[in-house]
């Protein structure tokens, strides 16, 4: 296959590209035959006409590269992943053993995932919580002066739940503190970039519904949200089942994670209040795909399929209604490998009925403009970091094309990926 080497932008070098198709991460229509100028730090120019001469080398009249059969779009943002878990490990006993490792061991296992993520095209990850400090350690590494090749990472540290209720493997209880304010303050002191709440339990697959009462009242959610705001932190809520989703919405969280069984009137409230939705199809799909290992019988599998179909219908409705949809895979969950599971999630969103362009926006600009990340990425726009993907296999013709040969540009350095990692260690 013919390969076009994308020049790295080292030193003060500016590179002018002309590409056949440019997706900026936000617009619904691509730019055709678009021009872009970037250096190692940032995107300097984007437009349908050539850049102004004062932006270029003296006398430069032609682009450094003319890539008329290429599509360019922002690097991908994984908005829901648990770095402390290895999603690719399919043996339930080994998974259970993994969880018993020390925080230091869990961190050591998480580190090699970072560079692989960049090479897959995932340039940012919102960690969704663990109580062993793995996500926080990676967030600190990202902010440090000796940051290795890694995606942007931020983390809530330990999620917040109620003692004895769902989530003890990734959360610490509110009951450890005498008030919501103190609970949030302790998370912030530990380094939390945002606050993760667990107001509900999970789906009872045997019953095909969320059968447990929500853990938190609306008032409890609201108090935690208010406390988080005083520290300038966003909140994201694990919420499935319409009763618990209602409490998360009314409590004023920034995003609803999972959101299985969300109702249309709740989607309307989310749209009106700018609450984002991260639907995470992958972990439930993996339960179907590995039903035998999980010990699910035909009835459970049929429940799972019904849940996924209903979730797909809600996703399409949410898109049509104008709810902000953000892609996250819940990587680390059973069968959901870091990076690879995210590419799979995007395919599941497309299969659910979202247009490919909407899926790309959910994986780029939607998160970039709503989740208050500390770096500017996820859009092709002047001032944003030089983190983008170039490919001859346009994702507009099918999101599965994201797995095919592509170049990932990360802060001026180009990486070529023409194969995908197996899920070992991811
Ligand atoms: Zn999660």
Coordinates of C-alpha atoms and ligand atoms in Angstrom, one line a residue:
X1 CA 0.0 0.0 0.0
X2 CA 1.3 3.5 -0.9
X3 CA 2.1 5.4 2.3
X4 CA 2.3 9.2 2.5
X5 CA 4.6 10.2 5.3
X6 CA 3.1 13.1 7.3
X7 CA 6.0 15.3 8.4
X8 CA 6.4 15.9 12.1
X9 CA 6.2 19.5 13.1
X10 CA 9.4 19.9 15.1
X11 CA 11.0 23.1 16.2
X12 CA 9.1 26.1 14.9
X13 CA 8.2 24.4 11.7
X14 CA 4.7 25.1 10.4
X15 CA 3.0 22.6 8.1
X16 CA 0.4 23.4 5.6
X17 CA -1.9 20.6 4.6
X18 CA -4.6 20.5 2.0
X19 CA -7.0 17.6 2.6
X20 CA -10.0 16.2 0.7
X21 CA -12.3 16.1 3.7
X22 CA -12.0 17.9 7.1
X23 CA -14.3 17.2 10.0
X24 CA -13.9 19.8 12.7
X25 CA -15.5 17.7 15.5
X26 CA -18.5 20.0 15.9
X27 CA -20.1 20.8 12.5
X28 CA -22.4 18.3 10.9
X29 CA -21.1 19.0 7.4
X30 CA -17.5 18.3 6.5
X31 CA -15.3 20.9 4.8
X32 CA -14.1 19.8 1.3
X33 CA -10.7 20.5 0.0
X34 CA -9.8 22.2 3.2
X35 CA -6.6 23.9 4.2
X36 CA -4.9 23.6 7.6
X37 CA -1.7 25.0 9.0
X38 CA -0.3 23.7 12.3
X39 CA 2.9 23.6 14.2
X40 CA 3.9 21.3 17.0
X41 CA 1.9 23.2 19.6
X42 CA -1.3 24.1 17.9
X43 CA -3.6 24.4 14.9
X44 CA -3.0 27.8 13.4
X45 CA -5.4 28.0 10.5
X46 CA -8.4 26.1 9.1
X47 CA -10.3 27.2 6.0
X48 CA -11.6 26.5 2.5
X49 CA -9.2 29.0 1.0
X50 CA -5.4 28.9 1.3
X51 CA -3.9 30.4 4.4
X52 CA -2.7 34.1 4.4
X53 CA 0.9 34.5 3.2
X54 CA 2.1 35.9 6.5
X55 CA 1.4 32.6 8.2
X56 CA 3.7 30.7 5.8
X57 CA 7.4 30.5 5.0
X58 CA 8.5 33.3 2.7
X59 CA 7.5 32.5 -0.8
X60 CA 5.5 29.3 0.0
X61 CA 2.7 29.0 -2.5
X62 CA 1.8 25.3 -2.4
X63 CA 0.8 23.2 0.6
X64 CA 3.6 21.0 2.1
X65 CA 1.2 18.1 1.4
X66 CA -1.7 17.8 -0.9
X67 CA -3.8 14.9 0.4
X68 CA -7.0 15.0 -1.7
X69 CA -8.0 11.5 -0.9
X70 CA -7.5 11.9 2.9
X71 CA -9.9 12.8 5.7
X72 CA -8.7 14.7 8.7
X73 CA -10.5 14.9 12.0
X74 CA -9.7 15.5 15.7
X75 CA -8.1 12.8 17.9
X76 CA -10.6 10.8 19.8
X77 CA -11.8 11.5 23.4
X78 CA -12.8 8.5 25.5
X79 CA -15.1 10.0 28.1
X80 CA -15.6 7.0 30.4
X81 CA -12.9 4.5 31.2
X82 CA -11.5 2.8 34.3
X83 CA -7.7 2.7 34.1
X84 CA -7.5 0.4 37.2
X85 CA -9.3 -2.4 35.4
X86 CA -8.1 -4.6 32.5
X87 CA -11.2 -4.9 30.2
X88 CA -9.5 -7.3 27.8
X89 CA -9.1 -10.0 30.5
X90 CA -12.0 -12.4 29.8
X91 CA -11.3 -15.0 32.5
X92 CA -13.6 -14.0 35.4
X93 CA -11.3 -15.6 38.0
X94 CA -8.3 -13.7 36.7
X95 CA -10.3 -10.5 36.8
X96 CA -11.2 -11.1 40.4
X97 CA -7.5 -11.8 41.2
X98 CA -6.5 -8.5 39.4
X99 CA -8.7 -6.5 41.7
X100 CA -6.8 -7.8 44.7
X101 CA -3.5 -6.3 43.6
X102 CA -1.9 -3.4 45.4
X103 CA -2.4 0.1 44.1
X104 CA 1.2 0.2 43.0
X105 CA 0.7 -3.0 40.9
X106 CA -2.5 -1.6 39.4
X107 CA -0.7 1.6 38.4
X108 CA 2.2 -0.4 36.9
X109 CA -0.2 -2.4 34.7
X110 CA -2.1 0.8 33.6
X111 CA 1.0 2.6 32.4
X112 CA 1.7 0.7 29.2
X113 CA -1.9 1.4 28.1
X114 CA -1.2 5.0 27.7
X115 CA 1.1 5.0 24.6
X116 CA -1.1 2.3 23.0
X117 CA -4.1 4.6 23.3
X118 CA -2.3 7.4 21.5
X119 CA -1.3 5.1 18.7
X120 CA -4.9 3.9 18.4
X121 CA -5.9 7.6 18.0
X122 CA -7.3 8.1 21.5
X123 CA -5.7 11.4 22.6
X124 CA -7.7 12.0 25.8
X125 CA -9.4 9.9 28.5
X126 CA -11.8 10.9 31.2
X127 CA -11.1 8.3 33.9
X128 CA -14.3 7.3 35.6
X129 CA -13.0 6.4 39.0
X130 CA -11.2 4.0 41.3
X131 CA -10.4 3.9 45.0
X132 CA -6.8 2.9 44.6
X133 CA -5.6 6.1 43.1
X134 CA -4.7 4.7 39.7
X135 CA -6.6 7.4 37.7
X136 CA -5.3 10.2 40.0
X137 CA -1.7 9.0 39.5
X138 CA -2.1 9.1 35.7
X139 CA -3.8 12.5 35.9
X140 CA -0.8 13.8 37.9
X141 CA 1.6 12.2 35.5
X142 CA -0.2 13.9 32.6
X143 CA 0.1 17.3 34.4
X144 CA 3.8 16.7 35.3
X145 CA 6.9 18.1 33.5
X146 CA 8.0 14.6 32.6
X147 CA 4.8 13.6 30.9
X148 CA 5.5 10.5 28.7
X149 CA 3.7 9.9 25.4
X150 CA 0.2 9.6 26.8
X151 CA -3.3 10.9 26.2
X152 CA -4.6 13.7 28.4
X153 CA -6.0 12.0 31.5
X154 CA -8.2 13.4 34.2
X155 CA -9.8 11.5 37.1
X156 CA -12.3 11.8 39.9
X157 CA -10.3 9.4 42.2
X158 CA -12.7 7.4 44.3
X159 CA -16.3 7.8 43.2
X160 CA -18.9 8.6 45.9
X161 CA -21.6 6.1 46.9
X162 CA -23.6 4.9 50.0
X163 CA -22.1 2.4 52.3
X164 CA -23.3 -1.1 51.5
X165 CA -24.7 -0.1 48.1
X166 CA -23.4 -0.7 44.6
X167 CA -19.9 0.6 43.7
X168 CA -17.6 -0.4 46.5
X169 CA -15.0 -1.6 44.0
X170 CA -14.5 1.9 42.7
X171 CA -16.1 4.2 45.3
X172 CA -15.8 5.2 48.9
X173 CA -18.9 5.9 51.0
X174 CA -20.4 9.3 51.9
X175 CA -20.7 7.9 55.4
X176 CA -17.0 8.4 55.9
X177 CA -17.7 12.1 56.3
X178 CA -20.2 14.1 58.3
X179 CA -21.3 16.2 55.4
X180 CA -21.5 16.3 51.6
X181 CA -19.2 19.3 51.6
X182 CA -16.5 17.5 53.6
X183 CA -16.8 14.4 51.4
X184 CA -16.3 16.5 48.2
X185 CA -13.5 18.5 49.8
X186 CA -11.6 15.3 50.6
X187 CA -11.8 14.2 47.0
X188 CA -10.6 17.5 45.8
X189 CA -7.7 17.5 48.3
X190 CA -6.7 14.0 47.0
X191 CA -6.5 15.6 43.5
X192 CA -9.9 14.9 41.9
X193 CA -10.3 16.7 38.7
X194 CA -14.0 16.2 38.8
X195 CA -16.5 14.4 41.1
X196 CA -18.1 11.0 40.2
X197 CA -21.4 10.1 41.9
X198 CA -23.1 6.7 42.0
X199 CA -26.7 7.6 42.7
X200 CA -28.1 4.2 41.4
X201 CA -27.3 0.6 41.3
X202 CA -26.9 -1.4 38.1
X203 CA -29.2 -3.4 35.8
X204 CA -30.4 -6.7 37.1
X205 CA -29.8 -8.7 33.9
X206 CA -32.0 -11.6 35.1
X207 CA -34.9 -9.3 35.6
X208 CA -34.0 -7.1 32.6
X209 CA -34.5 -4.0 34.8
X210 CA -33.0 -1.9 37.5
X211 CA -34.7 -3.4 40.5
X212 CA -32.9 -1.7 43.4
X213 CA -34.1 1.7 44.7
X214 CA -31.7 4.5 43.8
X215 CA -29.0 5.0 46.4
X216 CA -29.1 8.7 46.6
X217 CA -32.0 11.1 47.0
X218 CA -32.3 14.2 44.8
X219 CA -31.2 16.3 47.7
X220 CA -28.1 14.3 48.3
X221 CA -27.1 14.6 44.6
X222 CA -27.8 18.3 44.7
X223 CA -25.7 18.8 47.8
X224 CA -22.7 17.0 46.3
X225 CA -23.1 18.9 43.0
X226 CA -23.2 22.3 44.9
X227 CA -20.2 21.3 46.9
X228 CA -18.3 20.3 43.7
X229 CA -19.2 23.6 42.1
X230 CA -17.7 25.6 45.0
X231 CA -14.4 23.9 44.0
X232 CA -15.0 24.5 40.3
X233 CA -15.5 20.8 39.6
X234 CA -17.9 19.1 37.3
X235 CA -20.0 16.1 38.4
X236 CA -20.8 12.9 36.5
X237 CA -23.3 10.4 37.7
X238 CA -23.5 6.7 37.1
X239 CA -27.2 6.4 36.7
X240 CA -29.4 3.6 35.2
X241 CA -33.2 3.2 35.7
X242 CA -35.6 6.1 35.2
X243 CA -36.1 6.7 39.0
X244 CA -32.4 7.2 39.6
X245 CA -31.8 9.1 36.4
X246 CA -34.5 11.5 37.5
X247 CA -32.7 12.2 40.7
X248 CA -29.3 12.7 38.9
X249 CA -31.0 15.2 36.5
X250 CA -32.9 17.1 39.2
X251 CA -29.7 17.1 41.3
X252 CA -28.0 19.0 38.5
X253 CA -25.1 16.8 37.5
X254 CA -23.1 17.7 34.4
X255 CA -23.5 14.3 32.7
X256 CA -25.5 11.1 33.0
X257 CA -23.3 8.0 32.5
X258 CA -24.9 4.8 31.1
X259 CA -28.5 6.1 31.4
X260 CA -30.2 2.8 30.6
X261 CA -34.0 3.1 30.7
X262 CA -33.9 6.9 30.3
X263 CA -37.3 8.3 29.2
X264 CA -38.0 10.8 26.5
X265 CA -39.2 13.4 28.9
X266 CA -35.9 13.0 30.8
X267 CA -33.9 13.4 27.6
X268 CA -35.8 16.7 27.0
X269 CA -34.8 17.9 30.5
X270 CA -31.2 16.9 29.8
X271 CA -31.2 18.9 26.6
X272 CA -32.8 21.9 28.2
X273 CA -30.4 21.8 31.2
X274 CA -27.3 21.1 29.1
X275 CA -26.8 17.7 30.8
X276 CA -24.7 15.5 28.6
X277 CA -25.4 11.7 28.1
X278 CA -22.6 9.1 27.9
X279 CA -24.6 6.0 26.9
X280 CA -21.9 3.2 27.2
X281 CA -23.3 0.4 25.0
X282 CA -20.1 -1.7 25.1
X283 CA -20.3 -3.3 28.5
X284 CA -23.9 -4.6 27.9
X285 CA -23.0 -5.8 24.4
X286 CA -20.0 -7.7 25.9
X287 CA -22.4 -9.5 28.2
X288 CA -24.3 -10.7 25.1
X289 CA -21.2 -11.6 23.2
X290 CA -19.7 -13.6 26.2
X291 CA -23.0 -14.9 27.5
X292 CA -21.7 -18.4 27.9
X293 CA -18.7 -17.4 30.0
X294 CA -20.9 -15.2 32.1
X295 CA -23.4 -18.0 32.6
X296 CA -26.3 -16.2 31.1
X297 CA -29.2 -18.4 29.8
X298 CA -31.4 -17.7 26.8
X299 CA -33.9 -15.6 28.8
X300 CA -31.1 -13.3 30.2
X301 CA -29.7 -12.9 26.7
X302 CA -33.1 -11.9 25.4
X303 CA -33.4 -9.4 28.2
X304 CA -30.0 -8.0 27.3
X305 CA -30.9 -7.7 23.7
X306 CA -34.1 -5.9 24.5
X307 CA -32.2 -3.5 26.8
X308 CA -29.7 -2.7 24.0
X309 CA -32.5 -2.2 21.5
X310 CA -34.3 0.2 23.8
X311 CA -31.0 2.0 24.5
X312 CA -30.4 2.3 20.7
X313 CA -33.9 3.8 20.2
X314 CA -33.2 6.3 23.0
X315 CA -29.9 7.3 21.5
X316 CA -31.5 8.0 18.1
X317 CA -34.3 10.0 19.9
X318 CA -31.7 11.9 22.0
X319 CA -29.8 12.8 18.8
X320 CA -32.9 14.0 17.1
X321 CA -33.9 16.0 20.2
X322 CA -30.5 17.7 20.4
X323 CA -29.2 16.1 23.6
X324 CA -25.5 16.4 23.9
X325 CA -24.2 12.9 23.3
X326 CA -20.7 12.0 24.4
X327 CA -18.9 8.7 23.6
X328 CA -17.5 6.6 26.4
X329 CA -17.0 2.9 26.5
X330 CA -16.8 2.1 30.2
X331 CA -13.4 0.5 29.3
X332 CA -12.2 -1.8 32.0
X333 CA -15.6 -3.4 32.3
X334 CA -15.8 -7.1 31.3
X335 CA -14.7 -7.5 27.7
X336 CA -14.2 -3.7 27.1
X337 CA -10.5 -3.3 26.5
X338 CA -9.0 0.2 26.7
X339 CA -8.9 1.9 23.3
X340 CA -10.1 -1.1 21.3
X341 CA -13.4 -1.1 23.3
X342 CA -13.8 2.6 22.6
X343 CA -13.6 1.9 18.8
X344 CA -16.1 -0.8 19.3
X345 CA -18.4 1.6 21.3
X346 CA -18.4 4.0 18.3
X347 CA -19.4 1.2 16.0
X348 CA -22.2 0.3 18.4
X349 CA -23.4 3.9 18.4
X350 CA -23.5 3.8 14.6
X351 CA -25.3 0.5 14.6
X352 CA -27.8 2.0 17.0
X353 CA -28.7 4.5 14.3
X354 CA -26.5 7.5 14.7
X355 CA -25.1 9.0 11.5
X356 CA -21.3 8.5 11.3
X357 CA -20.7 12.2 11.5
X358 CA -22.7 12.4 14.7
X359 CA -20.6 9.5 16.2
X360 CA -17.4 11.3 15.3
X361 CA -18.7 14.5 16.9
X362 CA -19.7 12.5 20.0
X363 CA -16.1 11.2 20.2
X364 CA -14.5 14.6 19.7
X365 CA -16.1 18.0 19.8
X366 CA -19.0 17.2 22.1
X367 CA -16.8 16.2 25.0
X368 CA -14.2 18.9 24.2
X369 CA -16.8 21.7 24.5
X370 CA -18.8 20.3 27.5
X371 CA -16.4 18.5 29.9
X372 CA -14.1 21.3 30.8
X373 CA -10.9 19.5 30.1
X374 CA -7.7 21.3 31.1
X375 CA -6.2 21.2 27.6
X376 CA -7.7 22.2 24.3
X377 CA -8.2 19.2 22.0
X378 CA -11.1 17.5 20.2
X379 CA -11.7 20.2 17.6
X380 CA -10.0 21.2 14.4
X381 CA -9.9 24.9 15.0
X382 CA -7.1 27.5 15.5
X383 CA -5.9 27.5 19.1
X384 CA -6.5 23.7 19.6
X385 CA -3.6 21.4 20.1
X386 CA -2.1 19.5 17.2
X387 CA -3.7 16.2 18.0
X388 CA -5.6 14.8 15.0
X389 CA -6.0 11.8 12.7
X390 CA -5.5 11.5 9.0
X391 CA -6.7 8.6 7.0
X392 CA -7.6 7.5 3.5
X393 CA -10.4 5.4 5.0
X394 CA -13.0 8.0 5.8
X395 CA -15.0 7.3 9.0
X396 CA -18.0 8.9 7.3
X397 CA -18.2 5.8 5.2
X398 CA -18.4 3.6 8.3
X399 CA -17.0 4.1 11.7
X400 CA -15.3 0.8 11.5
X401 CA -12.8 2.6 9.2
X402 CA -11.3 4.1 12.3
X403 CA -9.5 0.7 12.7
X404 CA -7.8 0.9 9.3
X405 CA -4.4 2.4 8.5
X406 CA -4.2 6.0 9.8
X407 CA -1.8 8.6 10.9
X408 CA -2.1 10.0 14.4
X409 CA -0.6 13.5 14.9
X410 CA 0.1 14.1 18.5
X411 CA 1.7 17.5 19.5
X412 CA 3.6 17.7 16.2
X413 CA 4.8 14.1 16.1
X414 CA 3.2 11.7 13.6
X415 CA 2.6 8.0 14.3
X416 CA 1.4 5.5 11.8
X417 CA -1.0 2.8 12.8
X418 CA -1.9 0.1 10.3
X419 CA -2.8 -2.6 12.7
X420 CA -4.7 -2.8 16.0
X421 CA -3.3 -4.1 19.2
X422 CA -4.7 -7.2 20.6
X423 CA -6.5 -6.7 23.9
X424 CA -3.7 -8.2 26.1
X425 CA -3.1 -5.9 29.0
X426 CA -5.7 -3.3 27.8
Ligands
LIG1 ZN1 -17.9 3.1 34.7

